[in-house]
Tab-separated table of C-alpha atoms and ligand atoms in Angstrom:
chain	number	residue	atom	x	y	z
A	1	MET	CA	-1.338	30.013	15.157
A	2	ASP	CA	-1.558	28.516	11.492
A	3	THR	CA	-2.098	30.804	8.821
A	4	ARG	CA	-1.943	30.400	5.052
A	5	GLU	CA	1.145	32.814	4.962
A	6	ARG	CA	3.061	30.069	7.682
A	7	CYS	CA	1.910	27.368	5.219
A	8	LEU	CA	3.442	29.342	2.159
A	9	GLU	CA	6.753	30.028	4.361
A	10	ALA	CA	6.436	26.209	5.222
A	11	ASP	CA	6.733	25.331	1.678
A	12	ARG	CA	9.644	27.479	0.569
A	13	LEU	CA	11.680	25.920	3.219
A	14	ASP	CA	10.608	22.059	2.566
A	15	PRO	CA	13.499	20.259	1.153
A	16	LEU	CA	11.308	17.871	-0.658
A	17	ALA	CA	9.452	20.915	-2.576
A	18	ARG	CA	11.690	20.196	-5.676
A	19	LEU	CA	10.394	16.765	-6.381
A	20	ARG	CA	6.949	18.131	-6.755
A	21	THR	CA	8.159	19.122	-10.510
A	22	GLU	CA	8.998	15.396	-10.922
A	23	PHE	CA	5.080	14.791	-11.089
A	24	VAL	CA	2.392	15.861	-13.555
A	25	LEU	CA	-0.172	17.970	-10.960
A	26	PRO	CA	-3.465	19.061	-13.121
A	27	ALA	CA	-3.783	22.874	-12.475
A	28	GLY	CA	-6.509	23.927	-10.047
A	29	MET	CA	-6.482	20.692	-8.084
A	30	ILE	CA	-5.607	19.220	-4.727
A	31	TYR	CA	-4.974	15.801	-4.776
A	32	LEU	CA	-5.293	14.055	-1.660
A	33	ASP	CA	-6.021	10.476	-2.904
A	34	GLY	CA	-2.162	9.437	-3.489
A	35	ASN	CA	-3.096	6.707	-1.042
A	36	SER	CA	-5.213	5.016	-3.390
A	37	LEU	CA	-3.810	5.948	-6.920
A	38	GLY	CA	-0.502	7.889	-7.063
A	39	VAL	CA	0.405	10.697	-9.640
A	40	LEU	CA	1.832	10.190	-13.148
A	41	PRO	CA	5.489	10.920	-12.981
A	42	ARG	CA	6.731	13.453	-15.594
A	43	ARG	CA	9.332	10.878	-17.224
A	44	ALA	CA	6.810	8.200	-17.412
A	45	ARG	CA	5.848	9.596	-20.842
A	46	ALA	CA	9.498	9.563	-22.375
A	47	ARG	CA	10.271	5.899	-20.858
A	48	THR	CA	6.629	4.668	-22.152
A	49	LEU	CA	7.610	5.932	-25.766
A	50	GLU	CA	11.252	4.257	-25.172
A	51	VAL	CA	9.733	0.850	-24.355
A	52	LEU	CA	7.000	0.963	-27.113
A	53	ASP	CA	8.917	2.372	-30.045
A	54	GLY	CA	12.402	0.926	-29.377
A	55	GLU	CA	12.419	-2.024	-27.209
A	56	TRP	CA	9.155	-3.509	-28.299
A	57	GLY	CA	8.978	-1.709	-31.838
A	58	VAL	CA	12.249	-2.373	-32.667
A	59	GLY	CA	13.873	-4.795	-30.518
A	60	LEU	CA	10.883	-7.364	-30.394
A	61	ILE	CA	11.742	-10.618	-29.009
A	62	ARG	CA	15.387	-9.854	-28.753
A	63	SER	CA	14.474	-6.872	-25.811
A	64	TRP	CA	13.924	-9.932	-23.191
A	65	ASN	CA	17.595	-10.292	-23.155
A	66	THR	CA	19.056	-7.118	-24.627
A	67	ALA	CA	16.730	-4.375	-22.744
A	68	GLY	CA	16.898	-6.402	-19.604
A	69	TRP	CA	13.165	-7.214	-19.629
A	70	PHE	CA	13.307	-10.768	-17.994
A	71	GLU	CA	15.640	-9.484	-15.154
A	72	MET	CA	13.106	-6.491	-14.536
A	73	PRO	CA	10.854	-8.047	-11.732
A	74	ALA	CA	14.458	-8.833	-9.462
A	75	ARG	CA	16.076	-5.571	-10.673
A	76	LEU	CA	13.207	-3.501	-9.459
A	77	GLY	CA	12.535	-5.598	-6.539
A	78	ASP	CA	16.427	-4.669	-5.514
A	79	LYS	CA	15.489	-1.016	-5.717
A	80	LEU	CA	12.179	-1.329	-4.185
A	81	GLY	CA	13.912	-3.226	-1.004
A	82	ARG	CA	15.892	-0.379	-0.282
A	83	LEU	CA	12.876	1.318	0.889
A	84	LEU	CA	11.883	-1.761	2.832
A	85	GLY	CA	14.646	-2.742	4.783
A	86	ALA	CA	15.188	-5.619	2.505
A	87	GLY	CA	18.564	-7.064	1.244
A	88	VAL	CA	19.279	-7.670	-2.720
A	89	GLY	CA	17.545	-10.653	-3.895
A	90	GLU	CA	14.616	-10.407	-1.473
A	91	VAL	CA	12.220	-8.848	-3.164
A	92	VAL	CA	10.389	-8.979	-6.923
A	93	VAL	CA	7.816	-6.844	-8.243
A	94	THR	CA	5.285	-8.960	-10.123
A	95	ASP	CA	1.596	-10.043	-9.858
A	96	THR	CA	-0.902	-7.845	-7.480
A	97	THR	CA	-1.095	-7.452	-4.079
A	98	SER	CA	-4.169	-9.824	-3.689
A	99	LEU	CA	-1.919	-12.733	-5.212
A	100	ASN	CA	1.151	-12.067	-3.644
A	101	LEU	CA	-0.815	-12.520	-0.298
A	102	PHE	CA	-2.123	-15.558	-1.544
A	103	LYS	CA	1.481	-16.827	-2.337
A	104	ALA	CA	2.922	-15.627	0.800
A	105	LEU	CA	-0.137	-16.915	2.953
A	106	ALA	CA	0.388	-20.566	1.109
A	107	ALA	CA	4.032	-20.439	1.586
A	108	ALA	CA	3.696	-19.508	5.416
A	109	LEU	CA	1.198	-22.300	5.901
A	110	ARG	CA	3.389	-24.863	4.231
A	111	ILE	CA	6.411	-24.044	6.493
A	112	GLN	CA	4.585	-24.128	9.366
A	113	GLN	CA	2.940	-27.488	8.545
A	114	ALA	CA	6.545	-29.217	8.093
A	115	SER	CA	7.446	-28.997	11.803
A	116	GLN	CA	4.277	-27.781	13.418
A	117	PRO	CA	0.907	-29.570	11.607
A	118	ARG	CA	-1.364	-28.796	14.462
A	119	ARG	CA	-1.182	-24.989	13.834
A	120	ARG	CA	-4.243	-24.267	11.519
A	121	VAL	CA	-5.153	-20.903	12.508
A	122	ILE	CA	-4.559	-17.501	10.270
A	123	VAL	CA	-4.719	-14.449	12.770
A	124	SER	CA	-6.036	-11.160	10.828
A	125	ASP	CA	-7.583	-8.108	11.492
A	126	ARG	CA	-11.525	-7.692	11.048
A	127	ASP	CA	-10.877	-4.161	10.018
A	128	ASN	CA	-8.098	-5.394	7.456
A	129	PHE	CA	-8.602	-4.408	3.363
A	130	PRO	CA	-11.227	-6.855	2.473
A	131	THR	CA	-8.919	-8.464	-0.214
A	132	ASP	CA	-6.715	-9.639	2.293
A	133	LEU	CA	-9.512	-11.423	4.193
A	134	TYR	CA	-10.924	-12.751	0.817
A	135	MET	CA	-7.629	-14.196	0.035
A	136	ALA	CA	-7.199	-15.952	3.236
A	137	GLN	CA	-10.712	-17.173	3.026
A	138	GLY	CA	-10.148	-18.391	-0.420
A	139	LEU	CA	-6.924	-20.289	0.170
A	140	ILE	CA	-8.376	-21.775	3.595
A	141	ASP	CA	-11.614	-23.068	1.111
A	142	PHE	CA	-9.086	-24.460	-1.338
A	143	LEU	CA	-7.041	-26.131	1.140
A	144	GLN	CA	-9.780	-28.451	2.770
A	145	GLN	CA	-7.491	-29.346	5.752
A	146	GLY	CA	-9.395	-27.335	8.520
A	147	TYR	CA	-7.565	-23.864	8.243
A	148	ARG	CA	-9.665	-21.263	9.971
A	149	LEU	CA	-9.458	-17.372	10.036
A	150	ARG	CA	-9.151	-15.865	13.355
A	151	LEU	CA	-10.211	-12.139	13.577
A	152	ILE	CA	-9.010	-9.519	16.149
A	153	ASP	CA	-10.629	-6.670	16.833
A	154	ALA	CA	-11.149	-3.825	19.775
A	155	GLU	CA	-12.751	-6.281	21.853
A	156	HIS	CA	-10.488	-9.350	20.826
A	157	PRO	CA	-6.835	-7.825	20.941
A	158	LEU	CA	-3.914	-9.730	19.069
A	159	GLU	CA	-2.545	-10.864	22.583
A	160	GLN	CA	-5.510	-12.878	23.231
A	161	ALA	CA	-5.754	-14.327	19.843
A	162	LEU	CA	-2.482	-15.829	19.654
A	163	ASP	CA	-1.763	-19.323	20.973
A	164	ASP	CA	-0.474	-22.783	19.902
A	165	GLU	CA	-3.012	-23.079	16.815
A	166	VAL	CA	-1.866	-20.094	15.155
A	167	ALA	CA	0.337	-20.740	12.125
A	168	VAL	CA	0.437	-17.116	10.789
A	169	VAL	CA	-0.516	-13.765	11.492
A	170	SER	CA	-1.208	-11.649	8.548
A	171	LEU	CA	-1.703	-8.006	8.989
A	172	SER	CA	-1.821	-4.404	7.144
A	173	HIS	CA	1.054	-2.135	8.466
A	174	VAL	CA	-1.019	0.878	8.178
A	175	ASN	CA	-4.694	0.429	8.132
A	176	TYR	CA	-6.296	1.440	5.159
A	177	ARG	CA	-9.518	2.959	6.646
A	178	THR	CA	-8.224	4.709	9.734
A	179	GLY	CA	-4.213	5.169	8.872
A	180	ALA	CA	-3.444	3.407	12.139
A	181	MET	CA	-0.205	2.102	12.063
A	182	HIS	CA	1.262	-1.092	13.798
A	183	ASP	CA	4.920	-1.220	15.619
A	184	MET	CA	6.054	-4.064	12.903
A	185	ALA	CA	8.912	-5.143	15.284
A	186	ARG	CA	6.521	-5.574	18.285
A	187	VAL	CA	3.820	-7.290	16.437
A	188	THR	CA	6.349	-9.491	14.811
A	189	ALA	CA	8.104	-10.405	17.877
A	190	LEU	CA	4.732	-10.915	19.701
A	191	ALA	CA	3.817	-13.204	16.913
A	192	HIS	CA	7.142	-15.246	16.920
A	193	ARG	CA	7.108	-15.913	20.649
A	194	HIS	CA	3.777	-17.859	20.026
A	195	GLY	CA	5.372	-19.534	17.194
A	196	ALA	CA	3.457	-17.864	14.510
A	197	LEU	CA	4.867	-16.346	11.212
A	198	ALA	CA	4.460	-12.647	10.321
A	199	ILE	CA	3.135	-11.438	7.006
A	200	TRP	CA	2.811	-7.736	6.366
A	201	ASP	CA	0.705	-5.780	3.802
A	202	LEU	CA	2.558	-2.932	3.048
A	203	ALA	CA	0.201	-1.129	0.538
A	204	HIS	CA	-0.288	1.672	2.451
A	205	SER	CA	3.063	2.283	3.863
A	206	ALA	CA	5.492	1.479	1.115
A	207	GLY	CA	6.917	4.998	-0.147
A	208	ALA	CA	5.087	6.634	3.322
A	209	VAL	CA	6.792	5.426	6.104
A	210	PRO	CA	10.337	4.213	6.942
A	211	ILE	CA	10.030	0.270	7.037
A	212	ASP	CA	12.670	-2.115	8.281
A	213	LEU	CA	11.639	-5.639	7.224
A	214	THR	CA	14.852	-7.051	8.207
A	215	GLY	CA	14.965	-5.355	11.558
A	216	ALA	CA	11.639	-6.023	12.536
A	217	CYS	CA	12.569	-10.007	11.626
A	218	ALA	CA	9.382	-10.320	9.547
A	219	ASP	CA	8.651	-13.373	7.465
A	220	PHE	CA	6.691	-12.173	4.484
A	221	ALA	CA	5.724	-8.906	2.939
A	222	VAL	CA	3.590	-7.589	0.044
A	223	GLY	CA	2.173	-4.362	-1.362
A	224	CYS	CA	1.362	-2.176	-3.965
A	225	THR	CA	3.203	0.360	-6.408
A	226	TYR	CA	0.328	2.285	-7.444
A	227	LYS	CA	-0.142	4.165	-3.892
A	228	TYR	CA	2.554	5.941	-2.432
A	229	LEU	CA	5.144	4.669	-5.203
A	230	ASN	CA	3.362	6.282	-8.323
A	231	GLY	CA	3.596	3.512	-10.342
A	232	GLY	CA	0.423	3.579	-12.557
A	233	PRO	CA	-3.100	2.090	-12.564
A	234	GLY	CA	-2.753	-1.520	-11.825
A	235	ALA	CA	0.746	-1.656	-11.626
A	236	PRO	CA	2.496	-5.024	-10.522
A	237	ALA	CA	2.451	-5.456	-6.747
A	238	PHE	CA	5.779	-6.745	-4.804
A	239	ILE	CA	6.480	-9.769	-2.539
A	240	TRP	CA	9.430	-9.879	-0.020
A	241	VAL	CA	10.556	-13.484	1.851
A	242	SER	CA	13.089	-13.237	4.584
A	243	PRO	CA	16.096	-15.003	3.561
A	244	ARG	CA	15.493	-17.391	6.588
A	245	HIS	CA	12.801	-18.598	4.206
A	246	GLN	CA	13.919	-18.467	0.755
A	247	ASP	CA	14.765	-21.723	-0.049
A	248	ARG	CA	12.107	-23.496	1.923
A	249	PHE	CA	9.126	-21.557	0.690
A	250	TRP	CA	6.879	-23.149	-1.449
A	251	GLN	CA	5.137	-21.383	-4.333
A	252	PRO	CA	1.500	-22.193	-5.005
A	253	LEU	CA	1.320	-20.730	-8.455
A	254	SER	CA	4.025	-22.881	-9.953
A	255	GLY	CA	4.205	-21.292	-13.318
A	256	TRP	CA	7.344	-21.427	-15.420
A	257	TRP	CA	8.872	-18.106	-14.699
A	258	GLY	CA	9.549	-19.120	-11.322
A	259	HIS	CA	11.019	-22.400	-12.481
A	260	GLN	CA	14.979	-23.278	-11.999
A	261	ALA	CA	15.408	-23.349	-15.843
A	262	PRO	CA	12.638	-21.901	-17.660
A	263	PHE	CA	13.916	-22.365	-21.124
A	264	ALA	CA	14.942	-25.824	-20.582
A	265	MET	CA	11.070	-26.588	-21.164
A	266	ALA	CA	11.363	-29.541	-18.530
A	267	PRO	CA	8.225	-31.269	-18.185
A	268	ASP	CA	8.621	-30.911	-14.227
A	269	TYR	CA	8.267	-28.152	-12.266
A	270	GLN	CA	11.705	-27.348	-10.326
A	271	PRO	CA	11.320	-24.002	-8.391
A	272	ALA	CA	14.231	-21.520	-9.003
A	273	ARG	CA	16.409	-20.773	-5.944
A	274	GLY	CA	15.585	-17.476	-4.096
A	275	ILE	CA	13.046	-14.954	-4.564
A	276	ARG	CA	12.458	-15.635	-8.388
A	277	ARG	CA	10.464	-18.604	-7.053
A	278	PHE	CA	7.754	-16.112	-6.646
A	279	LEU	CA	7.121	-15.204	-10.019
A	280	CYS	CA	4.452	-17.115	-11.972
A	281	GLY	CA	4.214	-16.309	-15.763
A	282	THR	CA	5.294	-13.845	-18.049
A	283	GLN	CA	5.693	-10.132	-16.785
A	284	PRO	CA	3.578	-7.141	-17.924
A	285	ILE	CA	7.099	-5.204	-19.348
A	286	LEU	CA	5.037	-1.750	-20.101
A	287	SER	CA	3.816	-1.620	-16.777
A	288	LEU	CA	6.848	-2.698	-14.735
A	289	ALA	CA	8.685	-0.099	-16.620
A	290	LEU	CA	6.418	2.471	-15.182
A	291	VAL	CA	7.094	1.244	-11.788
A	292	GLU	CA	10.750	2.139	-12.071
A	293	CYS	CA	9.667	5.798	-13.069
A	294	GLY	CA	7.737	6.278	-9.793
A	295	LEU	CA	10.441	4.118	-7.939
A	296	ASP	CA	13.389	6.093	-8.928
A	297	ILE	CA	11.745	9.444	-7.855
A	298	ALA	CA	10.929	7.973	-4.353
A	299	LEU	CA	14.630	6.766	-4.145
A	300	GLU	CA	15.646	10.634	-4.789
A	301	ALA	CA	13.806	11.480	-1.274
A	302	ASP	CA	15.269	10.581	1.985
A	303	ILE	CA	12.783	8.733	3.649
A	304	ALA	CA	13.317	10.343	7.159
A	305	ALA	CA	12.352	13.574	5.398
A	306	VAL	CA	9.505	12.302	3.941
A	307	ARG	CA	8.093	10.960	7.435
A	308	ALA	CA	8.893	14.330	8.920
A	309	LYS	CA	6.663	16.205	6.308
A	310	SER	CA	4.249	13.444	6.360
A	311	LEU	CA	3.703	13.918	9.944
A	312	ALA	CA	3.921	17.814	9.762
A	313	LEU	CA	1.180	17.740	7.123
A	314	THR	CA	-1.063	15.266	8.800
A	315	ASP	CA	-0.681	17.138	12.086
A	316	LEU	CA	-1.571	20.448	10.287
A	317	PHE	CA	-4.608	18.710	8.819
A	318	ILE	CA	-5.704	17.654	12.157
A	319	ARG	CA	-4.973	21.186	13.748
A	320	LEU	CA	-6.992	23.334	11.146
A	321	ILE	CA	-9.950	20.920	11.143
A	322	GLU	CA	-10.064	21.489	14.977
A	323	ALA	CA	-9.683	25.235	14.464
A	324	ARG	CA	-11.983	26.007	11.174
A	325	CYS	CA	-14.486	23.219	11.161
A	326	ALA	CA	-15.264	22.754	14.742
A	327	ALA	CA	-18.950	23.479	14.220
A	328	HIS	CA	-19.284	20.183	11.931
A	329	PRO	CA	-20.042	16.470	12.978
A	330	LEU	CA	-16.338	15.144	12.025
A	331	THR	CA	-14.958	12.821	14.066
A	332	LEU	CA	-11.261	12.040	13.774
A	333	ILE	CA	-10.430	8.392	13.279
A	334	THR	CA	-6.889	8.317	12.814
A	335	PRO	CA	-4.458	8.172	15.862
A	336	ARG	CA	-3.150	11.205	17.127
A	337	GLU	CA	0.251	9.848	18.344
A	338	HIS	CA	3.132	10.060	15.820
A	339	ALA	CA	4.174	6.206	16.295
A	340	SER	CA	0.422	4.952	15.497
A	341	ARG	CA	-0.098	7.090	12.534
A	342	GLY	CA	0.316	6.208	8.677
A	343	SER	CA	0.318	9.022	6.011
A	344	HIS	CA	-3.488	9.713	5.943
A	345	VAL	CA	-6.090	11.055	7.854
A	346	SER	CA	-9.810	10.079	8.154
A	347	TYR	CA	-12.845	11.686	9.365
A	348	ARG	CA	-16.011	10.072	10.057
A	349	HIS	CA	-18.817	12.196	8.654
A	350	PRO	CA	-22.759	11.159	8.547
A	351	GLU	CA	-22.799	12.391	5.189
A	352	GLY	CA	-19.519	11.457	4.135
A	353	TYR	CA	-20.085	10.044	0.760
A	354	ALA	CA	-21.941	13.542	-0.295
A	355	VAL	CA	-19.440	15.547	1.180
A	356	MET	CA	-16.604	13.812	-0.563
A	357	GLN	CA	-18.388	14.208	-3.819
A	358	ALA	CA	-18.799	17.955	-3.326
A	359	LEU	CA	-14.949	18.408	-2.405
A	360	ILE	CA	-13.926	16.518	-5.442
A	361	ALA	CA	-16.405	19.108	-7.558
A	362	ARG	CA	-14.487	21.837	-6.230
A	363	GLY	CA	-11.369	20.018	-7.043
A	364	VAL	CA	-10.201	18.692	-3.606
A	365	ILE	CA	-9.816	14.886	-4.444
A	366	GLY	CA	-9.790	12.730	-1.576
A	367	ASP	CA	-12.060	9.559	-1.152
A	368	TYR	CA	-14.685	7.718	0.629
A	369	ARG	CA	-14.683	4.456	2.547
A	370	GLU	CA	-17.488	2.672	3.861
A	371	PRO	CA	-19.043	3.604	6.535
A	372	GLU	CA	-18.964	7.240	6.512
A	373	VAL	CA	-15.460	7.628	6.432
A	374	LEU	CA	-13.709	10.645	4.278
A	375	ARG	CA	-9.963	9.507	3.964
A	376	PHE	CA	-7.317	12.373	2.803
A	377	GLY	CA	-4.039	11.001	1.627
A	378	ILE	CA	-1.101	13.012	2.435
A	379	THR	CA	1.699	12.320	-0.217
A	380	PRO	CA	4.951	14.337	1.155
A	381	LEU	CA	6.503	14.051	-2.623
A	382	TYR	CA	3.969	16.299	-4.238
A	383	VAL	CA	1.577	17.719	-1.291
A	384	GLY	CA	2.591	21.001	0.369
A	385	HIS	CA	1.573	22.978	3.540
A	386	THR	CA	-0.449	25.268	1.286
A	387	ASP	CA	-2.222	22.464	-0.162
A	388	VAL	CA	-3.608	21.322	3.223
A	389	TRP	CA	-4.610	24.830	4.208
A	390	ASP	CA	-6.619	25.322	1.082
A	391	ALA	CA	-7.816	21.644	1.312
A	392	VAL	CA	-9.341	22.540	4.657
A	393	GLU	CA	-10.927	25.797	3.456
A	394	THR	CA	-12.713	24.279	1.006
A	395	LEU	CA	-14.065	21.645	3.408
A	396	ARG	CA	-14.964	24.181	6.029
A	397	ASP	CA	-16.792	26.291	2.949
A	398	ILE	CA	-18.817	23.034	1.651
A	399	LEU	CA	-19.721	22.426	5.309
A	400	ASP	CA	-21.065	26.156	6.323
A	401	THR	CA	-22.542	26.370	3.116
A	402	ARG	CA	-24.299	22.625	2.824
A	403	VAL	CA	-23.484	22.618	-0.790
A	404	TRP	CA	-23.230	18.870	-0.191
A	405	ASP	CA	-26.988	18.587	0.281
A	406	ARG	CA	-27.756	18.357	-3.434
A	407	PRO	CA	-29.210	15.001	-5.383
A	408	GLU	CA	-26.169	14.663	-7.492
A	409	TYR	CA	-23.823	13.932	-4.276
A	410	PHE	CA	-25.743	11.173	-3.264
A	411	ARG	CA	-25.652	9.233	-6.524
A	412	ARG	CA	-23.151	6.402	-5.889
A	413	SER	CA	-20.524	5.633	-8.717
A	414	ALA	CA	-18.857	1.893	-9.172
A	415	VAL	CA	-15.399	3.215	-7.488
A	416	THR	CA	-15.527	5.510	-4.523
B	1	PLP	C1	-4.978	-1.427	-1.788
B	1	PLP	C2	-4.604	-2.413	-1.069
B	1	PLP	C3	-4.656	-3.628	-1.809
B	1	PLP	C4	-5.031	-3.752	-3.100
B	1	PLP	O1	-4.755	-5.073	-3.670
B	1	PLP	P1	-4.591	-5.261	-5.180
B	1	PLP	O2	-4.649	-6.753	-5.108
B	1	PLP	O3	-3.582	-4.499	-6.123
B	1	PLP	O4	-6.231	-4.936	-5.695
B	1	PLP	C5	-4.678	-4.930	-0.962
B	1	PLP	N1	-4.454	-4.672	0.063
B	1	PLP	C6	-4.483	-3.420	1.069
B	1	PLP	C7	-4.201	-3.739	2.513
B	1	PLP	C8	-4.570	-2.401	0.236
B	1	PLP	O5	-4.557	-1.310	1.129
């Protein structure tokens, strides 16, 4: 049986526990929202001051060369690639996930158009993160060439959606709401068998679950650094292109940073060779420097240990809710099978919004997603077994005492 003592013991034996001290964790708080905004790496303060005072303050314009600013998107991309199963020169850290998805979709459609111009369908998931659908809709409207979006859901599975009209399959590896995870290799192979390219959004998997883009034979991938990678609010995202496509992909946002020779100042756009082509304009150096702080900590951890702990903690969370909150209308919407689960756990509750506000008021930070969904992110680098125990006990108390039923907990903020 699970007890708090056993949780304490498991934390004492946890090989990742030492990494917790690398982060700023406010006292009296259990943070279960690292899948939305990761926590602050302790080393980020010193690095920020170094960039501000030294590289910007003193180095000024010279720092583009002398402090490695110019190379930063690709250098960080190479580091990040180690967490994605990507090779050197295949990833850049740049722009936002939304923008990168636009670029990847445009590039994939262009590749398909060259050899199979009749393919005019983008397949995605009705339950995908909204920006992923919106960016596809925006691109389709912009192109005005009869492209359309075909959405899969429980009644219309991927197997039925694939035919000789499909150009691209664009999916999230881990679903942002339910935490359900696709088998990337299987789905990519299925897309390829039907002549489609596969784009993966790794926003909820990078840094949380083992990823092997090369092994899965994927075509493109994008994702965030401000979630499990602790890069900071609005930190630049990443984009990966398979080496198969590197010199054929077409960048729709053809800015000077993706030019073969940006400082030749030539009047005509000539794309750089390789992944640099996916850059657009001048990069946010301070934010990039912060991305590296979170990334370096993630790289110190063995991803197999991260995954093992993530599954142990999400299992524990599910077991404890079953054992201790059984009297309440909580419905698990996260898959129980390990192979189909990312690193967060979600429940529906009819008063989910108010319950979450009451939890936050008690120092347990998760988040709320429509409809009625309580979401709890498990970030193995800094969350432990005892945190899970204490979070579930707080939730149990809130539900037993109905403290969530207060007017202030029903008031909606702009960001939930
Ligand atoms: C968080 C998330 C995004 C966020 O995109 P931004 O451009 O960074 O706002 C995109 N897609 C998915 C699947 C996400 O989970």
